[in-house]
Amino acid sequence: MTAPGPTRLYAYWRSSASWRVRIALNCKGVAYETVPVHLVRDGGEQRRAEYRAVNPAALVPSLEIDGVRLSESLAIVDYLEQTRPTPSLYPAAAYARAQALRIAELVNAGTQPLQNLRVLQYLESELGADAAGQRRWAAHWIGMGLEAIEAVLADTAGAHAVGDAVTVADVCLVPQVYNARRFGVDLAPFPRVVAAEAAAGALAPFAAAVPERQPDAV
Ligand SMILES: N[C@@H](CCC(=O)N[C@@H](CS)C(=O)NCC(=O)O)C(=O)O
């Protein structure tokens, strides 16, 4: 812990995990500076010693806030929730909260890691998968993740993914749907997912967090 300085988000414009944190910061009205970490240039700036000193996992995002340094987007959301409780990104009721975290984990643990850059790079360098093969791999796992989430939403959705307020489920879902489109996943079988994405995406904190509006967008 050091003296509180500026709030800094180490991020890449198209990183879905960075995007989750941007949404959470915007929802809670926390101003921040972006420290761009280019995931592709020069073999990936996330792998440099300077960034590994920030996050030894060599992944974005990381956040400097209140004199502490945090990594893992859901841990960061949890910290923001604890320190800046309003507006809450967790439903108040225990069951709804568990459902919101369930959807968040279906993205964070069950879907995004399988389509992460370093996984696709490994498929190419070690297993010889070409661009089409990598796309097919990513689309397959994203489709499986969205299929599970679509089923959960049948029980949880109101105006948003879980009930009528924005939750951590929407924070994780919106960037994952963008990745689904990027990898050519057919979203027709997932109407509830698409509806939740549209409802949250229309809100100002989500609109300001889209990759194309970030300072390092190309
Ligand atoms: N579970 C982590 C995921 C972090 C993550 O996978 N970040 C990606 C971008 S979305 C990354 O830095 N990838 C770099 C790489 O694969 O080398 C979180 O939620 O923060």
Short mmCIF file of N, CA, C and O and ligand atoms in Angstrom, two decimals, residues 15-17 20 39 46-47 58-61 72-73 108 112 116-118, ligand 1:
data_model
loop_
_atom_site.label_atom_id
_atom_site.label_comp_id
_atom_site.label_asym_id
_atom_site.label_seq_id
_atom_site.Cartn_x
_atom_site.Cartn_y
_atom_site.Cartn_z
N SER A 15 -9.50 -5.63 -25.07
CA SER A 15 -9.52 -6.67 -24.03
C SER A 15 -10.87 -6.67 -23.33
O SER A 15 -11.29 -5.65 -22.76
N SER A 16 -11.53 -7.81 -23.33
CA SER A 16 -12.86 -7.86 -22.72
C SER A 16 -12.79 -7.75 -21.20
O SER A 16 -13.69 -7.20 -20.57
N ALA A 17 -11.72 -8.27 -20.61
CA ALA A 17 -11.60 -8.16 -19.15
C ALA A 17 -11.32 -6.71 -18.73
O ALA A 17 -11.84 -6.24 -17.71
N ARG A 20 -14.65 -4.91 -18.84
CA ARG A 20 -15.49 -5.11 -17.65
C ARG A 20 -15.17 -4.08 -16.58
O ARG A 20 -16.07 -3.51 -15.95
N LEU A 39 -1.34 -5.56 -26.46
CA LEU A 39 -1.22 -7.02 -26.28
C LEU A 39 -0.53 -7.72 -27.45
O LEU A 39 -0.17 -8.90 -27.31
N GLN A 46 2.32 -6.88 -22.44
CA GLN A 46 1.93 -7.50 -21.16
C GLN A 46 2.99 -8.47 -20.66
O GLN A 46 3.00 -8.82 -19.47
N ARG A 47 3.89 -8.89 -21.57
CA ARG A 47 4.92 -9.87 -21.18
C ARG A 47 6.21 -9.21 -20.74
O ARG A 47 7.14 -9.89 -20.32
N ALA A 58 0.81 -11.49 -16.30
CA ALA A 58 0.98 -10.94 -17.65
C ALA A 58 -0.35 -10.84 -18.39
O ALA A 58 -0.45 -11.18 -19.58
N LEU A 59 -1.36 -10.40 -17.68
CA LEU A 59 -2.69 -10.20 -18.26
C LEU A 59 -3.20 -8.82 -17.86
O LEU A 59 -2.92 -8.36 -16.75
N VAL A 60 -3.94 -8.18 -18.75
CA VAL A 60 -4.68 -6.98 -18.36
C VAL A 60 -6.12 -7.40 -18.06
O VAL A 60 -6.59 -8.42 -18.59
N PRO A 61 -6.78 -6.66 -17.17
CA PRO A 61 -6.43 -5.36 -16.61
C PRO A 61 -5.72 -5.46 -15.27
O PRO A 61 -5.76 -6.51 -14.61
N GLU A 72 -7.19 -9.02 -11.89
CA GLU A 72 -8.37 -9.90 -12.04
C GLU A 72 -9.64 -9.05 -11.98
O GLU A 72 -9.98 -8.49 -10.92
N SER A 73 -10.33 -9.01 -13.09
CA SER A 73 -11.44 -8.07 -13.21
C SER A 73 -12.52 -8.29 -12.14
O SER A 73 -13.07 -7.31 -11.61
N ASN A 108 -16.15 -15.40 -17.17
CA ASN A 108 -14.78 -15.19 -16.71
C ASN A 108 -13.96 -16.47 -16.63
O ASN A 108 -12.77 -16.48 -16.96
N GLN A 112 -14.19 -16.90 -21.63
CA GLN A 112 -13.11 -16.02 -22.09
C GLN A 112 -11.72 -16.66 -22.06
O GLN A 112 -10.94 -16.47 -23.00
N ASN A 116 -8.81 -16.59 -25.19
CA ASN A 116 -7.82 -15.56 -24.88
C ASN A 116 -6.68 -15.60 -25.89
O ASN A 116 -6.38 -16.64 -26.48
N LEU A 117 -6.07 -14.45 -26.05
CA LEU A 117 -5.02 -14.30 -27.06
C LEU A 117 -3.93 -15.36 -26.93
O LEU A 117 -3.53 -15.99 -27.91
N ARG A 118 -3.45 -15.61 -25.71
CA ARG A 118 -2.31 -16.52 -25.59
C ARG A 118 -2.70 -17.96 -25.90
O ARG A 118 -1.87 -18.75 -26.33
N1 LIG B 1 -9.66 -13.51 -15.57
C1 LIG B 1 -8.85 -12.40 -15.98
C2 LIG B 1 -8.61 -12.47 -17.48
C3 LIG B 1 -7.56 -11.50 -17.94
C4 LIG B 1 -7.24 -11.74 -19.41
O1 LIG B 1 -7.34 -12.87 -19.91
N2 LIG B 1 -6.82 -10.68 -20.09
C5 LIG B 1 -6.51 -10.81 -21.50
C6 LIG B 1 -7.20 -9.76 -22.31
S1 LIG B 1 -8.97 -9.88 -22.17
C7 LIG B 1 -5.02 -10.66 -21.71
O2 LIG B 1 -4.38 -9.88 -21.06
N3 LIG B 1 -4.46 -11.44 -22.65
C8 LIG B 1 -3.08 -11.36 -22.96
C9 LIG B 1 -2.49 -12.67 -23.43
O3 LIG B 1 -3.24 -13.61 -23.66
O4 LIG B 1 -1.28 -12.69 -23.61
C10 LIG B 1 -9.55 -11.10 -15.57
O5 LIG B 1 -10.77 -11.15 -15.45
O6 LIG B 1 -8.90 -10.07 -15.36
#
